[in-house]
Amino acid sequence: FRIFDLPCINALFRATLPHVSAADRLYFLTHQAGIFVAVTSKKVVGFGIVWRKDNQTLWLDYLGVTEKIQGKGVGQALMGYVETLASQYRLRFVGLSTWKGNRRAIHFYQRLGYKVIGTHIDTHGKKSFHFQKEIPLFSSARKPPQRVQEYT
């Protein structure tokens, strides 16, 4: 992303994850290993934050898509990018968690092949599911998209 995208990313972060404090948003936007975005009509409409959890797992800390564009493939494209990154770095798994009450996200991740492998209480005191998906090894045919289709 470009540095001038930070206000857009921060606004999207705040809108899609309102329970995350301003201090936590600032930390994640400045200290995480990777931030990637989906852009349409020169506007940031989705983002993800990932980091390498261990020598086998790429961890997805946050995924957010603007509400009015949800259900149009942006989240799926972002998740495809996460899986491609894991594959290219020769990491075996993508892991993530989402709180138990977020039915839409749970269904979304399960539809993409993620399995619940445990539960925990997250940093906000909510019971959360820990999801994981095994990623096929890197192949030259699986390269991260330079440009994702336009979303309207």
PDB file of C-alpha atoms in Angstrom:
ATOM      1  CA  PHE A   1       0.000   0.000   0.000  1.00  0.00           C
ATOM      2  CA  ARG A   2       1.021   3.598  -0.323  1.00  0.00           C
ATOM      3  CA  ILE A   3       1.582   5.655   2.799  1.00  0.00           C
ATOM      4  CA  PHE A   4      -1.283   7.980   1.843  1.00  0.00           C
ATOM      5  CA  ASP A   5      -3.608   4.931   1.953  1.00  0.00           C
ATOM      6  CA  LEU A   6      -3.174   4.750   5.749  1.00  0.00           C
ATOM      7  CA  PRO A   7      -6.149   7.034   6.527  1.00  0.00           C
ATOM      8  CA  CYS A   8      -8.350   4.883   4.245  1.00  0.00           C
ATOM      9  CA  ILE A   9      -7.075   1.658   5.806  1.00  0.00           C
ATOM     10  CA  ASN A  10      -7.548   3.060   9.314  1.00  0.00           C
ATOM     11  CA  ALA A  11     -11.124   4.132   8.506  1.00  0.00           C
ATOM     12  CA  LEU A  12     -11.912   0.711   7.037  1.00  0.00           C
ATOM     13  CA  PHE A  13     -10.272  -0.981  10.035  1.00  0.00           C
ATOM     14  CA  ARG A  14     -12.424   1.129  12.392  1.00  0.00           C
ATOM     15  CA  ALA A  15     -15.614   0.433  10.413  1.00  0.00           C
ATOM     16  CA  THR A  16     -15.125  -3.327  10.056  1.00  0.00           C
ATOM     17  CA  LEU A  17     -13.580  -3.999  13.479  1.00  0.00           C
ATOM     18  CA  PRO A  18     -15.058  -1.378  15.833  1.00  0.00           C
ATOM     19  CA  HIS A  19     -14.048  -3.294  18.989  1.00  0.00           C
ATOM     20  CA  VAL A  20     -10.323  -2.778  18.251  1.00  0.00           C
ATOM     21  CA  SER A  21      -8.935   0.221  20.122  1.00  0.00           C
ATOM     22  CA  ALA A  22      -7.190   3.132  18.401  1.00  0.00           C
ATOM     23  CA  ALA A  23      -3.914   2.140  20.072  1.00  0.00           C
ATOM     24  CA  ASP A  24      -4.222  -1.438  18.766  1.00  0.00           C
ATOM     25  CA  ARG A  25      -5.081  -0.182  15.264  1.00  0.00           C
ATOM     26  CA  LEU A  26      -1.997   2.032  15.286  1.00  0.00           C
ATOM     27  CA  TYR A  27       0.170  -0.866  16.460  1.00  0.00           C
ATOM     28  CA  PHE A  28      -1.102  -3.236  13.778  1.00  0.00           C
ATOM     29  CA  LEU A  29      -0.836  -0.644  11.025  1.00  0.00           C
ATOM     30  CA  THR A  30       2.786   0.135  11.887  1.00  0.00           C
ATOM     31  CA  HIS A  31       4.303  -3.094  13.276  1.00  0.00           C
ATOM     32  CA  GLN A  32       2.826  -6.059  11.457  1.00  0.00           C
ATOM     33  CA  ALA A  33       4.734  -8.083   8.889  1.00  0.00           C
ATOM     34  CA  GLY A  34       2.354  -7.517   6.011  1.00  0.00           C
ATOM     35  CA  ILE A  35      -0.580  -5.309   5.125  1.00  0.00           C
ATOM     36  CA  PHE A  36      -2.327  -5.742   1.794  1.00  0.00           C
ATOM     37  CA  VAL A  37      -5.339  -4.012   0.298  1.00  0.00           C
ATOM     38  CA  ALA A  38      -8.072  -4.393  -2.299  1.00  0.00           C
ATOM     39  CA  VAL A  39      -8.696  -1.208  -4.261  1.00  0.00           C
ATOM     40  CA  THR A  40     -11.535  -0.248  -6.576  1.00  0.00           C
ATOM     41  CA  SER A  41     -12.116   3.136  -8.194  1.00  0.00           C
ATOM     42  CA  LYS A  42      -8.987   4.323  -6.350  1.00  0.00           C
ATOM     43  CA  LYS A  43     -10.598   3.542  -2.976  1.00  0.00           C
ATOM     44  CA  VAL A  44      -9.424   0.957  -0.470  1.00  0.00           C
ATOM     45  CA  VAL A  45     -12.357  -1.467  -0.061  1.00  0.00           C
ATOM     46  CA  GLY A  46     -10.645  -4.301   1.786  1.00  0.00           C
ATOM     47  CA  PHE A  47      -7.478  -5.108   3.684  1.00  0.00           C
ATOM     48  CA  GLY A  48      -5.680  -7.846   5.547  1.00  0.00           C
ATOM     49  CA  ILE A  49      -2.863  -8.007   8.066  1.00  0.00           C
ATOM     50  CA  VAL A  50      -0.657 -11.097   8.278  1.00  0.00           C
ATOM     51  CA  TRP A  51       2.472 -12.213  10.091  1.00  0.00           C
ATOM     52  CA  ARG A  52       4.548 -15.350  10.286  1.00  0.00           C
ATOM     53  CA  LYS A  53       3.489 -17.105  13.488  1.00  0.00           C
ATOM     54  CA  ASP A  54       6.063 -19.907  13.341  1.00  0.00           C
ATOM     55  CA  ASN A  55       8.012 -21.874  10.747  1.00  0.00           C
ATOM     56  CA  GLN A  56       4.796 -23.496   9.458  1.00  0.00           C
ATOM     57  CA  THR A  57       2.044 -20.904   9.809  1.00  0.00           C
ATOM     58  CA  LEU A  58       1.092 -17.582   8.250  1.00  0.00           C
ATOM     59  CA  TRP A  59      -1.327 -15.930  10.690  1.00  0.00           C
ATOM     60  CA  LEU A  60      -4.142 -13.698   9.437  1.00  0.00           C
ATOM     61  CA  ASP A  61      -4.704 -11.160  12.196  1.00  0.00           C
ATOM     62  CA  TYR A  62      -7.363  -9.067  10.506  1.00  0.00           C
ATOM     63  CA  LEU A  63      -9.438  -9.159   7.345  1.00  0.00           C
ATOM     64  CA  GLY A  64     -11.880  -6.374   6.579  1.00  0.00           C
ATOM     65  CA  VAL A  65     -14.099  -5.524   3.603  1.00  0.00           C
ATOM     66  CA  THR A  66     -16.375  -2.491   3.377  1.00  0.00           C
ATOM     67  CA  GLU A  67     -19.936  -3.472   4.209  1.00  0.00           C
ATOM     68  CA  LYS A  68     -21.540  -2.393   0.943  1.00  0.00           C
ATOM     69  CA  ILE A  69     -19.105  -4.474  -1.112  1.00  0.00           C
ATOM     70  CA  GLN A  70     -19.258  -7.628   1.045  1.00  0.00           C
ATOM     71  CA  GLY A  71     -20.438 -10.711  -0.824  1.00  0.00           C
ATOM     72  CA  LYS A  72     -18.891  -9.618  -4.134  1.00  0.00           C
ATOM     73  CA  GLY A  73     -15.682 -11.663  -3.979  1.00  0.00           C
ATOM     74  CA  VAL A  74     -13.295  -9.167  -2.385  1.00  0.00           C
ATOM     75  CA  GLY A  75     -12.819 -11.210   0.792  1.00  0.00           C
ATOM     76  CA  GLN A  76     -12.330 -14.379  -1.231  1.00  0.00           C
ATOM     77  CA  ALA A  77      -9.705 -12.642  -3.397  1.00  0.00           C
ATOM     78  CA  LEU A  78      -7.913 -11.361  -0.296  1.00  0.00           C
ATOM     79  CA  MET A  79      -7.925 -14.854   1.224  1.00  0.00           C
ATOM     80  CA  GLY A  80      -6.573 -16.271  -2.030  1.00  0.00           C
ATOM     81  CA  TYR A  81      -3.731 -13.782  -1.766  1.00  0.00           C
ATOM     82  CA  VAL A  82      -3.016 -14.866   1.844  1.00  0.00           C
ATOM     83  CA  GLU A  83      -2.890 -18.515   0.775  1.00  0.00           C
ATOM     84  CA  THR A  84      -0.600 -17.687  -2.135  1.00  0.00           C
ATOM     85  CA  LEU A  85       1.763 -15.840   0.189  1.00  0.00           C
ATOM     86  CA  ALA A  86       1.859 -18.825   2.540  1.00  0.00           C
ATOM     87  CA  SER A  87       2.561 -21.145  -0.358  1.00  0.00           C
ATOM     88  CA  GLN A  88       5.334 -18.965  -1.743  1.00  0.00           C
ATOM     89  CA  TYR A  89       6.984 -18.756   1.669  1.00  0.00           C
ATOM     90  CA  ARG A  90       6.648 -22.544   1.898  1.00  0.00           C
ATOM     91  CA  LEU A  91       4.460 -22.333   4.983  1.00  0.00           C
ATOM     92  CA  ARG A  92       2.209 -25.295   5.569  1.00  0.00           C
ATOM     93  CA  PHE A  93      -0.773 -23.542   7.154  1.00  0.00           C
ATOM     94  CA  VAL A  94      -2.795 -20.360   7.254  1.00  0.00           C
ATOM     95  CA  GLY A  95      -4.273 -19.749  10.695  1.00  0.00           C
ATOM     96  CA  LEU A  96      -6.797 -17.223  11.970  1.00  0.00           C
ATOM     97  CA  SER A  97      -9.418 -16.772  14.612  1.00  0.00           C
ATOM     98  CA  THR A  98     -12.839 -15.196  14.751  1.00  0.00           C
ATOM     99  CA  TRP A  99     -15.217 -14.772  17.643  1.00  0.00           C
ATOM    100  CA  LYS A 100     -17.912 -17.386  18.134  1.00  0.00           C
ATOM    101  CA  GLY A 101     -20.788 -14.978  17.405  1.00  0.00           C
ATOM    102  CA  ASN A 102     -19.507 -13.936  13.981  1.00  0.00           C
ATOM    103  CA  ARG A 103     -21.592 -16.444  12.024  1.00  0.00           C
ATOM    104  CA  ARG A 104     -20.987 -14.789   8.654  1.00  0.00           C
ATOM    105  CA  ALA A 105     -17.201 -15.014   9.045  1.00  0.00           C
ATOM    106  CA  ILE A 106     -17.383 -18.585  10.351  1.00  0.00           C
ATOM    107  CA  HIS A 107     -19.409 -19.656   7.310  1.00  0.00           C
ATOM    108  CA  PHE A 108     -17.060 -17.735   4.991  1.00  0.00           C
ATOM    109  CA  TYR A 109     -13.913 -19.411   6.342  1.00  0.00           C
ATOM    110  CA  GLN A 110     -15.514 -22.865   6.372  1.00  0.00           C
ATOM    111  CA  ARG A 111     -16.651 -22.399   2.774  1.00  0.00           C
ATOM    112  CA  LEU A 112     -13.006 -21.680   1.869  1.00  0.00           C
ATOM    113  CA  GLY A 113     -11.887 -24.937   3.485  1.00  0.00           C
ATOM    114  CA  TYR A 114     -10.760 -23.712   6.915  1.00  0.00           C
ATOM    115  CA  LYS A 115     -11.352 -26.070   9.835  1.00  0.00           C
ATOM    116  CA  VAL A 116     -11.918 -25.207  13.492  1.00  0.00           C
ATOM    117  CA  ILE A 117      -9.013 -26.712  15.422  1.00  0.00           C
ATOM    118  CA  GLY A 118      -9.654 -25.147  18.813  1.00  0.00           C
ATOM    119  CA  THR A 119     -11.205 -22.369  20.867  1.00  0.00           C
ATOM    120  CA  HIS A 120      -9.763 -19.654  23.054  1.00  0.00           C
ATOM    121  CA  ILE A 121     -10.675 -16.402  24.755  1.00  0.00           C
ATOM    122  CA  ASP A 122      -9.394 -13.530  22.615  1.00  0.00           C
ATOM    123  CA  THR A 123      -7.777 -10.303  23.816  1.00  0.00           C
ATOM    124  CA  HIS A 124     -11.226  -8.685  23.983  1.00  0.00           C
ATOM    125  CA  GLY A 125     -12.594 -11.396  26.290  1.00  0.00           C
ATOM    126  CA  LYS A 126     -14.701 -13.117  23.611  1.00  0.00           C
ATOM    127  CA  LYS A 127     -14.749 -16.847  22.984  1.00  0.00           C
ATOM    128  CA  SER A 128     -13.175 -17.383  19.570  1.00  0.00           C
ATOM    129  CA  PHE A 129     -12.658 -20.232  17.155  1.00  0.00           C
ATOM    130  CA  HIS A 130      -9.130 -20.956  15.919  1.00  0.00           C
ATOM    131  CA  PHE A 131      -9.258 -21.907  12.219  1.00  0.00           C
ATOM    132  CA  GLN A 132      -6.550 -23.487  10.139  1.00  0.00           C
ATOM    133  CA  LYS A 133      -6.127 -24.606   6.541  1.00  0.00           C
ATOM    134  CA  GLU A 134      -3.336 -26.657   5.054  1.00  0.00           C
ATOM    135  CA  ILE A 135      -1.884 -24.952   1.998  1.00  0.00           C
ATOM    136  CA  PRO A 136      -0.562 -26.795  -1.067  1.00  0.00           C
ATOM    137  CA  LEU A 137       3.151 -26.372  -1.626  1.00  0.00           C
ATOM    138  CA  PHE A 138       4.374 -23.590  -3.873  1.00  0.00           C
ATOM    139  CA  SER A 139       4.034 -24.061  -7.595  1.00  0.00           C
ATOM    140  CA  SER A 140       5.035 -21.641 -10.301  1.00  0.00           C
ATOM    141  CA  ALA A 141       1.421 -21.597 -11.466  1.00  0.00           C
ATOM    142  CA  ARG A 142       0.322 -20.062  -8.164  1.00  0.00           C
ATOM    143  CA  LYS A 143       1.581 -16.476  -8.167  1.00  0.00           C
ATOM    144  CA  PRO A 144       0.014 -13.626  -6.240  1.00  0.00           C
ATOM    145  CA  PRO A 145      -2.217 -11.510  -8.425  1.00  0.00           C
ATOM    146  CA  GLN A 146      -0.699  -8.194  -9.410  1.00  0.00           C
ATOM    147  CA  ARG A 147      -4.131  -6.866 -10.150  1.00  0.00           C
ATOM    148  CA  VAL A 148      -7.399  -8.222  -8.808  1.00  0.00           C
ATOM    149  CA  GLN A 149     -10.587  -7.845 -10.824  1.00  0.00           C
ATOM    150  CA  GLU A 150     -12.561  -4.654 -10.382  1.00  0.00           C
ATOM    151  CA  TYR A 151     -15.392  -4.765  -7.831  1.00  0.00           C
ATOM    152  CA  THR A 152     -18.415  -2.539  -8.100  1.00  0.00           C
TER     153      THR A 152
END
